[in-house]
Amino acid sequence: MKLSIIATDPQPSAPGAPDAPAASGADSAYFALPGADRPVSPPVAAVIAALEADIILGRILPRGRLIEDHLMEDYGCKRHVVRAALDELERLGVVVKPRHRGAELRRFDAGEIARLYDMREVLHRAAVRRMGTVPADGLAVVERWRHCHAEAATGGDVVAVHRTNMMFHQALFSLCGNPFIANAIRLHDWLSFPIRAYGVADAEALGQACDEHTEMMRLLRDGRLDLLEELAVAHMLRARRIYEAKFVTASVRRTG
């Protein structure tokens, strides 16, 4: 299974900013994975992208078993490739391997969601509060990713939507000038992916995300960091609410 992730021609990036979109699907599958010292081969990257798509589209549900033999057949690849992809997603917190159960998609309970989103809020606020006057080249990188995400949102490639969304956020929060904060945000973007995936697949939530990205750019240009900080926090909530309605509230109803 081969996915075309981003079909935008690469453009030069500002120094220290996230790279511009990659030109080919196999290469661009890798660019959003944290850890430049951990290169991912194109076959492994393609399986990661295929798993992303299946999670976003609801083909793999929280606590769904990720059986190597089935994935090999579904994606037409060898065992070591599937295993490496699962190991990478386990490192990012997307996949867990409970004892005696094998790999499965992470499922969050209400308490875990509250703590995770509390941490994400702390990080987002910390990043915005450290932004000063944003240089034109920094604004250009953020705007380029906003445009790439808006285009992907109309194209039907859910992995492209997910990846360009993360790269928009990476470009935005990198403006804080503290790479440790920016990298922590990126890692928590991946950790929360099983939750955020439901905002990618929901057309109304996706439209809202695009509108909020545009508003973030306006606030950034106008220097309204106080309002940008509040929007950067509120921006996370739509996908969280969708996930909670599906897997937390519904679970309480079933057991109540």
C-alpha positions as CSV (number, residue, x, y, z in Angstrom):
1,M,0.0,0.0,0.0
2,K,1.7,3.3,-1.1
3,L,0.3,6.7,-0.1
4,S,1.1,10.0,-1.7
5,I,1.5,12.2,1.3
6,I,2.3,15.7,0.0
7,A,2.5,16.7,-3.7
8,T,3.7,20.3,-3.2
9,D,7.0,21.4,-4.8
10,P,9.7,22.0,-2.2
11,Q,10.5,25.6,-1.4
12,P,13.5,27.1,0.6
13,S,12.8,27.4,4.3
14,A,14.0,30.1,6.7
15,P,17.1,29.1,8.8
16,G,16.2,26.9,11.7
17,A,12.6,26.5,10.5
18,P,10.8,23.3,9.6
19,D,11.7,22.0,6.1
20,A,9.4,22.8,3.2
21,P,7.1,20.1,1.9
22,A,8.8,17.1,0.4
23,A,8.1,16.3,-3.3
24,S,7.5,12.6,-3.1
25,G,5.3,10.4,-1.0
26,A,8.0,8.0,0.2
27,D,10.3,10.8,1.3
28,S,7.6,13.0,2.8
29,A,6.4,10.1,5.0
30,Y,9.5,10.6,7.1
31,F,9.7,14.4,7.5
32,A,7.3,14.8,10.4
33,L,8.7,12.1,12.6
34,P,10.6,13.6,15.6
35,G,14.3,12.7,15.9
36,A,16.5,13.6,13.0
37,D,19.0,11.1,14.4
38,R,16.6,8.3,13.8
39,P,16.2,8.1,10.0
40,V,13.3,6.0,8.8
41,S,13.7,4.0,5.6
42,P,11.1,4.6,2.8
43,P,9.4,1.2,3.2
44,V,9.0,1.7,7.0
45,A,7.8,5.3,6.5
46,A,5.2,4.0,4.0
47,V,3.8,1.5,6.5
48,I,3.7,4.3,9.2
49,A,1.7,6.4,6.7
50,A,-0.6,3.5,5.9
51,L,-1.2,2.9,9.6
52,E,-1.9,6.7,10.1
53,A,-4.5,6.6,7.3
54,D,-6.2,3.5,8.8
55,I,-6.4,5.1,12.2
56,I,-7.7,8.4,10.9
57,L,-10.4,6.6,8.8
58,G,-11.4,4.5,11.8
59,R,-10.3,1.2,10.3
60,I,-8.1,0.7,13.4
61,L,-9.8,1.6,16.7
62,P,-8.3,2.3,20.1
63,R,-7.1,-1.0,21.6
64,G,-7.3,-2.6,18.2
65,R,-4.8,-5.4,17.8
66,L,-2.0,-4.7,15.3
67,I,-1.1,-8.2,14.2
68,E,2.0,-8.4,12.1
69,D,0.8,-11.1,9.7
70,H,-2.4,-9.1,8.9
71,L,-0.4,-5.9,8.4
72,M,2.1,-7.7,6.1
73,E,-0.8,-8.9,4.0
74,D,-2.7,-5.6,4.0
75,Y,0.3,-3.4,3.1
76,G,2.2,-5.9,1.0
77,C,5.5,-5.7,3.0
78,K,7.9,-7.9,4.9
79,R,7.8,-8.7,8.6
80,H,10.9,-6.6,9.6
81,V,9.3,-3.6,7.9
82,V,6.1,-3.9,9.8
83,R,7.9,-4.5,13.0
84,A,10.1,-1.5,12.5
85,A,7.1,0.7,11.8
86,L,5.3,-0.5,15.0
87,D,8.5,0.0,17.0
88,E,8.7,3.6,15.8
89,L,5.0,4.3,16.6
90,E,5.6,2.7,20.0
91,R,8.5,5.1,20.6
92,L,6.1,8.0,19.8
93,G,3.4,6.7,22.1
94,V,0.9,5.9,19.4
95,V,1.2,2.1,19.8
96,V,1.4,0.2,23.1
97,K,2.4,-3.4,23.7
98,P,0.7,-4.7,26.8
99,R,2.1,-7.9,28.2
100,H,0.8,-11.0,26.5
101,R,-1.3,-9.0,24.0
102,G,1.1,-7.8,21.4
103,A,0.9,-4.4,19.7
104,E,-2.3,-2.3,19.8
105,L,-3.4,1.3,19.2
106,R,-3.3,3.3,22.4
107,R,-6.5,4.0,24.1
108,F,-6.8,6.9,26.6
109,D,-9.2,7.0,29.6
110,A,-10.7,10.2,30.9
111,G,-7.9,10.8,33.4
112,E,-5.1,10.3,30.9
113,I,-6.8,12.6,28.5
114,A,-7.1,15.4,31.1
115,R,-3.5,15.0,32.1
116,L,-2.2,14.9,28.5
117,Y,-4.2,18.0,27.4
118,D,-3.1,19.8,30.6
119,M,0.5,19.2,29.5
120,R,-0.2,20.3,25.9
121,E,-1.8,23.5,27.2
122,V,1.2,24.2,29.4
123,L,3.5,23.8,26.4
124,H,1.4,25.8,23.9
125,R,1.1,28.7,26.4
126,A,4.8,28.6,27.1
127,A,5.7,28.7,23.4
128,V,3.4,31.7,22.6
129,R,4.5,33.6,25.6
130,R,8.1,33.4,24.4
131,M,7.3,34.8,20.9
132,G,8.4,38.4,20.3
133,T,8.4,40.3,17.1
134,V,8.2,37.6,14.4
135,P,10.5,38.1,11.4
136,A,9.1,38.1,7.9
137,D,10.8,34.9,6.9
138,G,9.4,33.1,10.0
139,L,5.9,34.3,9.1
140,A,6.4,33.0,5.6
141,V,7.2,29.5,6.7
142,V,4.1,29.4,9.0
143,E,2.0,30.7,6.1
144,R,3.4,28.2,3.7
145,W,2.4,25.3,5.9
146,R,-1.0,26.9,6.6
147,H,-1.5,27.0,2.8
148,C,-0.3,23.4,2.4
149,H,-2.7,22.2,5.1
150,A,-5.6,24.1,3.5
151,E,-4.9,22.5,0.1
152,A,-4.6,19.1,1.6
153,A,-7.9,19.5,3.4
154,T,-9.6,19.7,-0.1
155,G,-7.6,16.8,-1.6
156,G,-8.8,13.8,0.3
157,D,-5.3,12.5,1.4
158,V,-5.9,12.2,5.1
159,V,-2.2,11.6,5.9
160,A,-1.3,14.8,4.1
161,V,-3.9,16.6,6.2
162,H,-2.4,15.2,9.4
163,R,1.2,15.8,8.5
164,T,0.7,19.4,7.2
165,N,-1.3,20.2,10.3
166,M,1.6,19.1,12.5
167,M,4.1,21.0,10.4
168,F,2.0,24.2,10.6
169,H,2.0,23.8,14.4
170,Q,5.7,23.0,14.4
171,A,6.5,26.1,12.3
172,L,4.2,28.3,14.5
173,F,5.6,27.1,17.9
174,S,9.2,27.1,16.7
175,L,8.9,30.9,16.6
176,C,9.3,30.8,20.4
177,G,13.0,30.4,19.9
178,N,13.3,27.5,22.3
179,P,13.8,24.2,20.5
180,F,13.2,22.2,23.6
181,I,9.7,23.6,24.0
182,A,9.0,23.2,20.2
183,N,10.2,19.6,20.2
184,A,8.2,18.8,23.3
185,I,5.1,20.1,21.5
186,R,5.9,18.0,18.4
187,L,6.3,14.8,20.5
188,H,3.0,15.5,22.3
189,D,1.4,16.0,18.9
190,W,2.3,12.4,18.1
191,L,1.5,11.1,21.5
192,S,-2.0,12.6,21.2
193,F,-2.5,11.4,17.6
194,P,-4.9,8.6,18.5
195,I,-7.2,11.4,19.8
196,R,-6.4,14.0,17.2
197,A,-7.1,11.6,14.4
198,Y,-10.8,12.1,14.8
199,G,-10.5,15.8,14.0
200,V,-8.9,14.9,10.7
201,A,-11.7,12.6,9.6
202,D,-14.5,14.9,10.7
203,A,-15.3,17.4,7.9
204,E,-16.8,20.0,10.3
205,A,-13.8,19.8,12.7
206,L,-11.4,20.0,9.7
207,G,-13.1,23.1,8.4
208,Q,-12.9,24.7,11.8
209,A,-9.2,23.8,12.1
210,C,-8.5,25.6,8.7
211,D,-10.4,28.7,9.8
212,E,-8.5,28.8,13.1
213,H,-5.2,28.4,11.3
214,T,-6.1,31.5,9.3
215,E,-7.0,33.4,12.4
216,M,-3.8,32.3,14.1
217,M,-1.9,33.9,11.2
218,R,-3.8,37.1,11.5
219,L,-3.2,37.3,15.2
220,L,0.5,36.5,14.7
221,R,0.9,39.3,12.1
222,D,-1.0,41.8,14.3
223,G,1.2,40.9,17.3
224,R,-1.9,39.8,19.4
225,L,0.0,37.1,21.2
226,D,-2.5,37.3,24.1
227,L,-5.4,36.2,21.8
228,L,-3.1,33.8,19.9
229,E,-2.3,32.0,23.2
230,E,-6.0,31.5,24.0
231,L,-6.7,30.2,20.5
232,A,-3.7,27.9,20.5
233,V,-5.3,26.2,23.6
234,A,-8.9,26.2,22.3
235,H,-7.7,24.9,19.0
236,M,-7.0,21.5,20.6
237,L,-10.4,20.9,22.0
238,R,-12.6,19.9,19.0
239,A,-10.8,16.6,18.3
240,R,-10.6,15.8,22.0
241,R,-14.4,16.2,22.4
242,I,-15.0,13.9,19.4
243,Y,-12.8,11.3,20.9
244,E,-14.3,11.6,24.4
245,A,-17.8,11.2,23.0
246,K,-16.8,8.1,21.1
247,F,-14.6,6.3,23.6
248,V,-15.1,7.8,27.0
249,T,-18.7,8.9,27.4
250,A,-19.9,5.9,25.3
251,S,-17.9,3.5,27.5
252,V,-19.5,5.0,30.7
253,R,-23.0,4.6,29.2
254,R,-22.2,0.9,28.4
255,T,-20.9,0.1,31.9
256,G,-23.3,2.4,33.8
